[in-house]
Short mmCIF file of C-alpha atoms and ligand atoms in Angstrom, two decimals:
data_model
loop_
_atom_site.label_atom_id
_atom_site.label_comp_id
_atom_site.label_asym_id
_atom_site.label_seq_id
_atom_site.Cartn_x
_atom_site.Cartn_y
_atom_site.Cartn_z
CA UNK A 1 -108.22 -27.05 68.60
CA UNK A 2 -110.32 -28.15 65.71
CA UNK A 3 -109.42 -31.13 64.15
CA UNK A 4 -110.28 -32.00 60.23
CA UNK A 5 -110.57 -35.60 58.54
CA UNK A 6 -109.62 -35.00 54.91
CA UNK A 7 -109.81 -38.06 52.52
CA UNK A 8 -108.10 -36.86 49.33
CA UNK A 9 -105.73 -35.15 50.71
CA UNK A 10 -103.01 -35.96 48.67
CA UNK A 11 -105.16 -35.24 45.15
CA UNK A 12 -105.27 -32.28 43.34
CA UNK A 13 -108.07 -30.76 45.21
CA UNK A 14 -107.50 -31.74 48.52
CA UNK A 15 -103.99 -30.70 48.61
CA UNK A 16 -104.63 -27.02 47.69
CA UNK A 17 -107.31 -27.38 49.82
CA UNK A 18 -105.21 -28.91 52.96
CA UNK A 19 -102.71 -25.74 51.24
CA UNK A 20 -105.26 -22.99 51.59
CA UNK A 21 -106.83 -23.99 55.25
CA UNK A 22 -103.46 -23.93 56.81
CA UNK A 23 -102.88 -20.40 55.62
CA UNK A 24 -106.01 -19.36 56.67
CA UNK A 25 -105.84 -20.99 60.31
CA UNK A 26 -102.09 -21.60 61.32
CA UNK A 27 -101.92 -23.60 64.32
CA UNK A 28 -105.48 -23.29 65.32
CA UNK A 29 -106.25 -26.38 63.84
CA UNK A 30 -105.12 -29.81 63.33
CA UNK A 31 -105.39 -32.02 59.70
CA UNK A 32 -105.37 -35.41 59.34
CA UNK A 33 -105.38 -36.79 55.84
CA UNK A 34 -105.86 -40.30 54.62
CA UNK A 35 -105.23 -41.10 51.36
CA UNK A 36 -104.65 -44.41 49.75
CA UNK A 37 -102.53 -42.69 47.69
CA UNK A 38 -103.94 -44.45 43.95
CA UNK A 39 -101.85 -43.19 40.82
CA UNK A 40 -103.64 -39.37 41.40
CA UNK A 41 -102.44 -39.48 45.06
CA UNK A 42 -98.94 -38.16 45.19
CA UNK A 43 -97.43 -37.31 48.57
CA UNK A 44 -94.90 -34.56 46.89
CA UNK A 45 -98.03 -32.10 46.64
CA UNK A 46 -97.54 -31.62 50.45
CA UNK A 47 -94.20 -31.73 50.56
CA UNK A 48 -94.16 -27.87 51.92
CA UNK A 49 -96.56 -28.66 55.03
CA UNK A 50 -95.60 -32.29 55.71
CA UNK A 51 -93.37 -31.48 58.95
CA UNK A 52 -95.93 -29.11 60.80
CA UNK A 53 -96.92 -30.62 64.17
CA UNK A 54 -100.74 -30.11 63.57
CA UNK A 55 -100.49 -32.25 60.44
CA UNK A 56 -101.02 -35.68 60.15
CA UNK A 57 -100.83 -38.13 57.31
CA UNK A 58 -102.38 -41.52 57.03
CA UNK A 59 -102.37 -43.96 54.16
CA UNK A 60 -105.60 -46.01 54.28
CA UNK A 61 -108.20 -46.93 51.55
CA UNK A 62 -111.45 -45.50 52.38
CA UNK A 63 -113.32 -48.32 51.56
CA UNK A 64 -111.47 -50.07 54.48
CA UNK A 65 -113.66 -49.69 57.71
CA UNK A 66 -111.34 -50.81 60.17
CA UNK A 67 -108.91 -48.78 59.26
CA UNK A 68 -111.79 -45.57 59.16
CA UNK A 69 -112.97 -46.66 62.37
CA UNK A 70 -109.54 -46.59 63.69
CA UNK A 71 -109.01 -43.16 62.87
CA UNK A 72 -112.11 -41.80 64.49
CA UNK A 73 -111.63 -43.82 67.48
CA UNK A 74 -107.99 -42.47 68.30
CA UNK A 75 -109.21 -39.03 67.50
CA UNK A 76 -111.38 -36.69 68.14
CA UNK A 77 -112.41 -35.65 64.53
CA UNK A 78 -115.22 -32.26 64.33
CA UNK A 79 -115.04 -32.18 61.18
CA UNK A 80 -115.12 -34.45 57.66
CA UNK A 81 -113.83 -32.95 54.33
CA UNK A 82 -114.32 -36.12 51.80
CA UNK A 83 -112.69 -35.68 48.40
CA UNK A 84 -111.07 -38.77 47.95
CA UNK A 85 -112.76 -40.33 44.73
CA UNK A 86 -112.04 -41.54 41.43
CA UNK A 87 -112.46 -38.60 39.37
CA UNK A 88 -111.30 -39.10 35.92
CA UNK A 89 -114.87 -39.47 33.15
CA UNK A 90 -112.26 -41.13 30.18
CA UNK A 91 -110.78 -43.73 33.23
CA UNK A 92 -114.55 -44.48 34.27
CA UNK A 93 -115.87 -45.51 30.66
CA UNK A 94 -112.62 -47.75 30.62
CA UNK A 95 -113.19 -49.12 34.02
CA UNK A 96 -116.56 -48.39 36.17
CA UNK A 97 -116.15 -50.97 38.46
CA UNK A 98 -113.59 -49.12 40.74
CA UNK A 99 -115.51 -45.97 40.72
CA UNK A 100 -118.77 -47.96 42.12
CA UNK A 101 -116.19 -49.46 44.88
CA UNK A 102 -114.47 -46.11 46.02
CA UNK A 103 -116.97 -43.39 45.39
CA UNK A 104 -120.16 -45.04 46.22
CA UNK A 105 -118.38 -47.58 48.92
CA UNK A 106 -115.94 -45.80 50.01
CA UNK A 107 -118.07 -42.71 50.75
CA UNK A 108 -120.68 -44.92 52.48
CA UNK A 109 -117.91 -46.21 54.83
CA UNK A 110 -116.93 -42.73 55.50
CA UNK A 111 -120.64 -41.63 56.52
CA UNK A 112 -120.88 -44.56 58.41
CA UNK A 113 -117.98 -43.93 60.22
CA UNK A 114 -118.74 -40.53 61.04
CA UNK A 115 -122.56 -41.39 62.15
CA UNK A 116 -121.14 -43.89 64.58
CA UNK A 117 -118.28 -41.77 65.86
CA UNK A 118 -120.69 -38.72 66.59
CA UNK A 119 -123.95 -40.24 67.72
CA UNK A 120 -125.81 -39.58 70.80
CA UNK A 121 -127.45 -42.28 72.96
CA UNK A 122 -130.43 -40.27 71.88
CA UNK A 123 -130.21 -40.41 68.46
CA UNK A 124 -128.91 -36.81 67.92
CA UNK A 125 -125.30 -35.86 66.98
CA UNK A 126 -122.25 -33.97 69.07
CA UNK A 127 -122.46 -30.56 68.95
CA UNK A 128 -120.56 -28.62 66.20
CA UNK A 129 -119.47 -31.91 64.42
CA UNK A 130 -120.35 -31.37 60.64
CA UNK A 131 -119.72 -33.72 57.38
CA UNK A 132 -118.96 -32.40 54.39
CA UNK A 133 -119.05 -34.27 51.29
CA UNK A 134 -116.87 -32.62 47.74
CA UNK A 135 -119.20 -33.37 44.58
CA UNK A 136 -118.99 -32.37 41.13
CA UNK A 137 -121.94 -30.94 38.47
CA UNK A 138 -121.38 -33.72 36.12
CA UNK A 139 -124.13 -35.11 38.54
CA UNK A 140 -126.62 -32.76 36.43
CA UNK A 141 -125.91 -34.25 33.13
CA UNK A 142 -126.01 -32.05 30.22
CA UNK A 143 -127.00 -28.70 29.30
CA UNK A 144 -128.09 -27.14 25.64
CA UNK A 145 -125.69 -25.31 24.59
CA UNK A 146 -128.12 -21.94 24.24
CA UNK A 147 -129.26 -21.74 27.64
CA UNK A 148 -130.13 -23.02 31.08
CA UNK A 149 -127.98 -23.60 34.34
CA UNK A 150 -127.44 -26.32 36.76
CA UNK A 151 -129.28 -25.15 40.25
CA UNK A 152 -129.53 -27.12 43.36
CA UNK A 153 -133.06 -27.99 42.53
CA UNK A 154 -132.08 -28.95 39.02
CA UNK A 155 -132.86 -33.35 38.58
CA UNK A 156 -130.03 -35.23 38.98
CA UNK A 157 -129.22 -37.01 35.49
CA UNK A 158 -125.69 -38.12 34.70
CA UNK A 159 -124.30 -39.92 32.22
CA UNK A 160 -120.90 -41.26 32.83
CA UNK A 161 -119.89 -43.88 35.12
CA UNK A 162 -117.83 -41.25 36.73
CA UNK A 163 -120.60 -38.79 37.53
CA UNK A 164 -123.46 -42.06 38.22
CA UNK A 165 -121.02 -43.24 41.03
CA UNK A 166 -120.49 -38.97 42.32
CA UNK A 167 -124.54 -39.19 42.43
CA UNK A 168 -125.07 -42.64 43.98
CA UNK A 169 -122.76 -41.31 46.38
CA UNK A 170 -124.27 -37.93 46.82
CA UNK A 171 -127.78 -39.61 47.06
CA UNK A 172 -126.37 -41.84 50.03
CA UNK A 173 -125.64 -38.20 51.99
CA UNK A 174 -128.91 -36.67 51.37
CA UNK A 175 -130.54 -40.48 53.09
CA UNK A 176 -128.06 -39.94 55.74
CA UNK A 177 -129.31 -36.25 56.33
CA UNK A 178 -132.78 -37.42 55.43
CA UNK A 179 -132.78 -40.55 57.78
CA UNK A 180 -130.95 -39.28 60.66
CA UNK A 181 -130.77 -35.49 60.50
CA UNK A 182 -126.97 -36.38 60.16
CA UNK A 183 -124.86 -33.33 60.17
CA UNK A 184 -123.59 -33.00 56.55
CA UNK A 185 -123.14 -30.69 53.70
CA UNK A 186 -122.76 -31.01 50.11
CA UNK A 187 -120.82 -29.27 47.22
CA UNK A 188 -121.07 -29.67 43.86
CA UNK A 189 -119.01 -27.70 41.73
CA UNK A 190 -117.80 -26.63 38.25
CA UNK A 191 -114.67 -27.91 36.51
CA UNK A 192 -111.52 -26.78 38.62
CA UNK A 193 -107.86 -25.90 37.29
CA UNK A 194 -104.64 -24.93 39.18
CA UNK A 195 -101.68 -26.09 40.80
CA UNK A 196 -101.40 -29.51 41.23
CA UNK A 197 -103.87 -31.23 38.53
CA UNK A 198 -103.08 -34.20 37.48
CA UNK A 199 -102.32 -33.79 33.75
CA UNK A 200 -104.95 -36.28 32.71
CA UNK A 201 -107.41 -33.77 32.92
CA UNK A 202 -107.43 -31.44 29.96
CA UNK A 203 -105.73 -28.21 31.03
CA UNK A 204 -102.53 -29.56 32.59
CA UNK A 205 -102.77 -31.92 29.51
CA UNK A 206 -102.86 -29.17 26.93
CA UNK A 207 -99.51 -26.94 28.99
CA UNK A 208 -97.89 -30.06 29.45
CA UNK A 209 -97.77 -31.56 25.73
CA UNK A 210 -97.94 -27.95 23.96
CA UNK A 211 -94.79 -27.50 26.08
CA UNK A 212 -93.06 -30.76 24.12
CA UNK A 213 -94.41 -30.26 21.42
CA UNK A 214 -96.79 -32.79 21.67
CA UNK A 215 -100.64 -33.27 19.60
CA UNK A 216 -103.38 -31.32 21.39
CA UNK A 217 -105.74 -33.73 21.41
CA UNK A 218 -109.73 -31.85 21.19
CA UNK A 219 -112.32 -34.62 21.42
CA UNK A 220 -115.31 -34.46 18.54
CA UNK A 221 -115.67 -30.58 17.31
CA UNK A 222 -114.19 -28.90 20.36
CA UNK A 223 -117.03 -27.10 21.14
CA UNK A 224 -118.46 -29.09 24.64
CA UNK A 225 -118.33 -26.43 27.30
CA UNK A 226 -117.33 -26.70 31.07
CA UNK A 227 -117.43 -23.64 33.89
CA UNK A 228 -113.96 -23.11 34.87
CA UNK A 229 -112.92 -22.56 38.57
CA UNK A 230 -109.68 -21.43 39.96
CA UNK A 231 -108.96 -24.14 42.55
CA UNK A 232 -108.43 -22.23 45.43
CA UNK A 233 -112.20 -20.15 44.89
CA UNK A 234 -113.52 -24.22 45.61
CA UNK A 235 -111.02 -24.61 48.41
CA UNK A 236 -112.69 -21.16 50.02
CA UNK A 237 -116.02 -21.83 49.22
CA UNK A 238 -115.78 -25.70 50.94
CA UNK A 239 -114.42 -23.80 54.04
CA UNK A 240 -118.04 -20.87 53.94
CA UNK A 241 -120.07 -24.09 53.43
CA UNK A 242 -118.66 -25.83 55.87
CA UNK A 243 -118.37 -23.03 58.42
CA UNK A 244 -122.01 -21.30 58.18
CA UNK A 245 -123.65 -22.91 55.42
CA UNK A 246 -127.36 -24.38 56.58
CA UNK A 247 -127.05 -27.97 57.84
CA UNK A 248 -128.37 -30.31 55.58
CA UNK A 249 -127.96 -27.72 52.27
CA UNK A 250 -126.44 -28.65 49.42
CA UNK A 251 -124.61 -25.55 47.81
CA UNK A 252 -123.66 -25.45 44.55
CA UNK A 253 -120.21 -23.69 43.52
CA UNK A 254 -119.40 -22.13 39.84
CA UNK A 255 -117.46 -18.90 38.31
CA UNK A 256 -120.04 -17.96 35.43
CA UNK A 257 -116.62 -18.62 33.36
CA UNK A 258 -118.23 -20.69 30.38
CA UNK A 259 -115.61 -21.63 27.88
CA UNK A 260 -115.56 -24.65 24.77
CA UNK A 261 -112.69 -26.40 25.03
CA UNK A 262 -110.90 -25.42 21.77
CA UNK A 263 -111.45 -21.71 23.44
CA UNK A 264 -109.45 -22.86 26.42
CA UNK A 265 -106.46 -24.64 24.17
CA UNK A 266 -106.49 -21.39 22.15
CA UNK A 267 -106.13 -19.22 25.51
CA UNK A 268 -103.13 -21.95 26.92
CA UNK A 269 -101.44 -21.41 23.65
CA UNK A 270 -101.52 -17.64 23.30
CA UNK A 271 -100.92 -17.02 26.79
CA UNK A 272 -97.10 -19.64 26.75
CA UNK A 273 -96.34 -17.25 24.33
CA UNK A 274 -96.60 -14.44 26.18
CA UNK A 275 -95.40 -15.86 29.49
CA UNK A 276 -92.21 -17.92 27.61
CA UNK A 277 -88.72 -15.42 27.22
CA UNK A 278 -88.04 -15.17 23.51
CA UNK A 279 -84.94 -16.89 24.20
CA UNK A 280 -86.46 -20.22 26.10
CA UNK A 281 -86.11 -23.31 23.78
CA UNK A 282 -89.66 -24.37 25.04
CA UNK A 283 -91.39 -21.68 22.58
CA UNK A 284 -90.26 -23.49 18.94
CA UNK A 285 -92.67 -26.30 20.51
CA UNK A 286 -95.52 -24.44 20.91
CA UNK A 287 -97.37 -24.16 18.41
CA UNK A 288 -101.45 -24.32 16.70
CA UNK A 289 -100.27 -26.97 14.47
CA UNK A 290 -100.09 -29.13 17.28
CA UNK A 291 -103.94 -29.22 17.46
CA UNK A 292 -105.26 -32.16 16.58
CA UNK A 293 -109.56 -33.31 16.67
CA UNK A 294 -109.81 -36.58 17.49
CA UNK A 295 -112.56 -39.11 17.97
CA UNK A 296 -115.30 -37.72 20.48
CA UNK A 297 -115.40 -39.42 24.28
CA UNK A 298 -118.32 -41.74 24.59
CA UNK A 299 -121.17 -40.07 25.79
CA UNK A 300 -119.73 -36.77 26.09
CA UNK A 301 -121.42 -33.92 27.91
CA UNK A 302 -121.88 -31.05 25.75
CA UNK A 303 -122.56 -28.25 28.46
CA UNK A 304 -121.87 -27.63 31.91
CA UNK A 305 -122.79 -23.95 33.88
CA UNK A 306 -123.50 -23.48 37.32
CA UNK A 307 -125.94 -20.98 38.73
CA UNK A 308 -123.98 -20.34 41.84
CA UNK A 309 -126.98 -18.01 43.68
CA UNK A 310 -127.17 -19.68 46.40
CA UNK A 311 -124.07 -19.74 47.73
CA UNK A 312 -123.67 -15.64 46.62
CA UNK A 313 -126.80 -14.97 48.58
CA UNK A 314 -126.52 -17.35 51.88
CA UNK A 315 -122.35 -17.31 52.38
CA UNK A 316 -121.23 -14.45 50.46
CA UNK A 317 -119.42 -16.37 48.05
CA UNK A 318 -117.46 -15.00 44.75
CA UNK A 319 -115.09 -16.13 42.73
CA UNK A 320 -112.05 -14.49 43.33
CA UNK A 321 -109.50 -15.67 40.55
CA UNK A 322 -110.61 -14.67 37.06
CA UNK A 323 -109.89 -17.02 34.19
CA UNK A 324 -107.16 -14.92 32.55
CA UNK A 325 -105.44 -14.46 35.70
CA UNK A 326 -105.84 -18.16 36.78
CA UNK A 327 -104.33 -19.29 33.69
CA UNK A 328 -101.42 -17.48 34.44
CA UNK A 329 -100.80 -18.46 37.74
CA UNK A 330 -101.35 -21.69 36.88
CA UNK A 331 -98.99 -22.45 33.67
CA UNK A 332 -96.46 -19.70 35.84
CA UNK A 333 -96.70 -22.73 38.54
CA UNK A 334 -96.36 -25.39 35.97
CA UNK A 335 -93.00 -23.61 35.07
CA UNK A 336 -91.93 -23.63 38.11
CA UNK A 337 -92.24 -27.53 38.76
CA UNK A 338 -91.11 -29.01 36.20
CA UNK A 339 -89.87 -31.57 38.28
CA UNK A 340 -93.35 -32.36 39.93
CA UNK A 341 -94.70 -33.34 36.26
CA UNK A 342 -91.71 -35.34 35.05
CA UNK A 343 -92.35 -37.25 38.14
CA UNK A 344 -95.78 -37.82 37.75
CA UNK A 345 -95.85 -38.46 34.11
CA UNK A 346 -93.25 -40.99 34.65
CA UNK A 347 -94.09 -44.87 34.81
CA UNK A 348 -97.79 -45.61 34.71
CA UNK A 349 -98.84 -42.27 33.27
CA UNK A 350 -97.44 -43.11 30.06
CA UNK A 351 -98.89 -46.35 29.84
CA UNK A 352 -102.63 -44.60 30.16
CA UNK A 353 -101.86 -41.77 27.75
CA UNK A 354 -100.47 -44.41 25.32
CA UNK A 355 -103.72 -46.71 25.84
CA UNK A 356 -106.06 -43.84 26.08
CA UNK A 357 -104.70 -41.68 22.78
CA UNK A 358 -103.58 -45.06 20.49
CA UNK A 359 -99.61 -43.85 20.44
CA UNK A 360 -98.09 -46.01 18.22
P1 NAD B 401 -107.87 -36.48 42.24
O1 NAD B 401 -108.10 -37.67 41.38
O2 NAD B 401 -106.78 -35.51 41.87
O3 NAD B 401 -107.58 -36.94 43.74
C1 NAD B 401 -108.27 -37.98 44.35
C2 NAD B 401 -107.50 -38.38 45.61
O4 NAD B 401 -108.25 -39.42 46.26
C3 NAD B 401 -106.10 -38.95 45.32
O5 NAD B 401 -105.18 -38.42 46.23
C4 NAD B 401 -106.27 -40.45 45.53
O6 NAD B 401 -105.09 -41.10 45.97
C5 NAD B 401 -107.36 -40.47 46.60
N1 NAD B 401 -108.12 -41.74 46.59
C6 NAD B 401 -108.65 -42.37 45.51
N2 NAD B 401 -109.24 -43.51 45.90
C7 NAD B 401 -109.07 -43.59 47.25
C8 NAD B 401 -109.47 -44.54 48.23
N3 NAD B 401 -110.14 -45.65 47.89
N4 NAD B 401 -109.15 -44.30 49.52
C9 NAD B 401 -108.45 -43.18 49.88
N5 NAD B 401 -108.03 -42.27 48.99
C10 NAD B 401 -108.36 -42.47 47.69
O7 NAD B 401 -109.28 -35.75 42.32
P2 NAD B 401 -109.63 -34.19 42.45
O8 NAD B 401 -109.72 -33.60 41.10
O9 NAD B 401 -108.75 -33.59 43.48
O10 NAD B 401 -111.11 -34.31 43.03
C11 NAD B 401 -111.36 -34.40 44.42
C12 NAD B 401 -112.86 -34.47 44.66
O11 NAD B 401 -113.49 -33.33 44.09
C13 NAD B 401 -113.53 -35.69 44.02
O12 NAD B 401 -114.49 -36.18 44.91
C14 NAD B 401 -114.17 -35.13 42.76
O13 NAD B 401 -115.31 -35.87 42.41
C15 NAD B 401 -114.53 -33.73 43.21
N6 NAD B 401 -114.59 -32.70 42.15
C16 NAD B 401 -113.55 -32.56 41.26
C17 NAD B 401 -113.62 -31.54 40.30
C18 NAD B 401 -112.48 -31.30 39.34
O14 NAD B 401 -112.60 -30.46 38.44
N7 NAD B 401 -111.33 -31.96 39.49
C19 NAD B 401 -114.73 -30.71 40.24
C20 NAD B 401 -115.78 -30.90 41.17
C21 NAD B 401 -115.68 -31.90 42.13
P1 TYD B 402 -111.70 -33.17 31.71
O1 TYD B 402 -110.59 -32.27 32.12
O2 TYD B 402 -111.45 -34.63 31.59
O3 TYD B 402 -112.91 -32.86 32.69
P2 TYD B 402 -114.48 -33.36 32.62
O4 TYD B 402 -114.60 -34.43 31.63
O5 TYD B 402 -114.70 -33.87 34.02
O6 TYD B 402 -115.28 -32.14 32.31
O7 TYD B 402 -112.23 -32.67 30.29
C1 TYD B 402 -112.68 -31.34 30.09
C2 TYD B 402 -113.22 -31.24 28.68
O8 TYD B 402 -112.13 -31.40 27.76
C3 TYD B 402 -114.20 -32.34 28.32
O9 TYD B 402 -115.22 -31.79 27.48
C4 TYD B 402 -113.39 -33.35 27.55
C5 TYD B 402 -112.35 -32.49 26.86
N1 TYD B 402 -111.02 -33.13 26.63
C6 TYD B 402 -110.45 -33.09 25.35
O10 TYD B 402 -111.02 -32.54 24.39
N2 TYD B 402 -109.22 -33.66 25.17
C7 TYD B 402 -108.56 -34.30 26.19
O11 TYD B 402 -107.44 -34.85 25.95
C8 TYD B 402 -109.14 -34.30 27.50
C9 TYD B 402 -108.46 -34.97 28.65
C10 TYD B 402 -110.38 -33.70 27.66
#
């Protein structure tokens, strides 16, 4: 039985990721997933999958090499899935220094780790043992907004804290693969939304206040424009990389689903409408009116598109999800747990969003 290290796990990625591979493989493999569970981690997102036999969950900072080491010494770990990160851009221009510590620290602990665990006397690696390492486009920097997409080859250029840190730490995998022909893999991919986002990030923000009738805050004119990804396409497409993708190859993953942002509030609006019963109290609260521009986020990216080629050609790749469906499923699960985001907006979240949007 194959048996996965996933840092993360308890984020929004990793869990529909730790979601999706466990109804894709059953019992054929095993999961381990250590998470220091920060204020993103929460352990309710794997509530359903918690009591399976061939899961495993550990609470351990990354950055903490005993604790790493510990892990791969009492197991026998094939392969590495690393999300865990800071991954917030408006946190990192508040606060850097933690996004230096766990993204570019934390992943070098987690290479190291894994280089010591799987090394041969002579100098090779274990057969089949592979490394893969979850990155983001912001890495890229910034696109016009007439034209031109992000491409493997494309210079590495970012701008925010957030996405310096995602390339120091990227840069730190291609030395290892470089240096020591260590077995690794990495993805960088387009903006994701779905189940399970924390509601920092600006679609879970949007269904979550537009369903209190709270201001929809769109930074500067509204018009910056990310590549929208259903998560579940990134949870598949980590799984082809990691599976048959070429040692070494960095793949990057992207929908071709371009939208500004004031586009995507418009969409969230229109489509609670639709999806709320005429009779549901929710609907008086939603609501254009609630829009509301506010100052723009230092240094903000105006344009972010993936050429996802590669990974078409080599692996087979596609999105599945389109955006319009997505969006359903995804405010249709937001309904569902209402529960999930009053606990997760409880507490420190409020703090932040009074902080970061100057509530009075
Ligand atoms: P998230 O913030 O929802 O989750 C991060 C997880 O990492 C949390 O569970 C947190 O508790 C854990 N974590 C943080 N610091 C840790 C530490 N020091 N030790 C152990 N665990 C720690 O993030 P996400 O949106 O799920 O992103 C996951 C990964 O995917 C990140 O590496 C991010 O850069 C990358 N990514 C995200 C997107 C996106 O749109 N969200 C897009 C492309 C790539
Ligand atoms: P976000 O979800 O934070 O992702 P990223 O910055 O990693 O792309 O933001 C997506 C876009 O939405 C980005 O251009 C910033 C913008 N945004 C707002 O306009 N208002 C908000 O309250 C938030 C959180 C984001």
């Amino acid at each position: 039985m194959r048996t996965y290290l996933v840092t993360g796990g308890a984020g929004f990625i990793g869990s529909n990721y730790i979601h999706y591979m466990f109804r894709k493989y059953g019992d054929e493999i095993r999961i381990i997933n250590v998470d220091a569970l920060t204020y993103a981690g929460n352990l309710e997102n794997l509530r359903d999958i918690e009591k399976r036999p061939n899961y495993t969950f550990i609470k351990a900072d990354i950055c903490d090499r005993e604790a790493i080491e510990k892990i791969f010494s009492e197991n026998d770990i094939d392969r590495v899935v690393h999300f865990a990160a800071e991954s917030h851009v408006d946190r990192s221009i508040r606060n850097p220094e933690i996004f230096v510590q766990t993204n570019v620290m934390g992943t070098a602990v987690m290479l190291n780790c894994a280089k010591a665990a799987w090394e041969l006397p002579d100098g090779g690696f274990q057969e089949g043992k592979r490394f893969l390492h979850v990155s983001t486009d912001e890495v890229y920097g910034s696109l016009d907004e007439d034209g031109g997409y992000f491409y493997e080859t494309t210079p590495y250029a970012p701008h925010s804290p957030y996405s310096a840190s995602k390339a120091s730490s990227d840069m730190l995998v291609k030395a290892y693969v470089d240096t020591y022909q260590f077995p690794a893999n990495i993805t960088n991919c387009s903006n994701n939304y779905g189940p399970y986002q924390f509601p920092e990030k600006l679609i879970p923000l949007i269904i979550n206040n537009a369903l209190h009738g709270r201001k929809l805050p769109v930074y500067g004119d509204g018009k910056n424009v990310r590549d929208w990804l259903y998560v579940e396409d990134h949870a598949r497409a980590i799984d082809m990389v990691q599976e048959n993708g070429r040692l070494g190859e960095t793949y990057n993953v992207g929908g071709h689903n371009e939208k500004q942002n004031i586009e995507i509030i418009h969409i969230i609006l229109d489509t609670l409408l639709e999806m709320l019963p005429q009779d549901d109290p929710r609907r008086k609260s939603v609501s254009y009116d609630l829009i509301t521009y506010v100052e723009d986020r230092k240094g903000h990216d105006r344009r972010y598109a993936i050429a996802p080629d590669k990974i078409r050609a080599e692996l087979g790749w596609e999105p599945e999800v389109m955006f319009k469906d997505g969006i359903r499923k995804t405010i249709a699960w937001f309904f569902a747990h209402e529960e999930w985001m009053a606990h997760v907006t409880s507490g420190d979240y409020q703090k932040y969003y009074d902080e970061m949007y100057q509530v009075k």
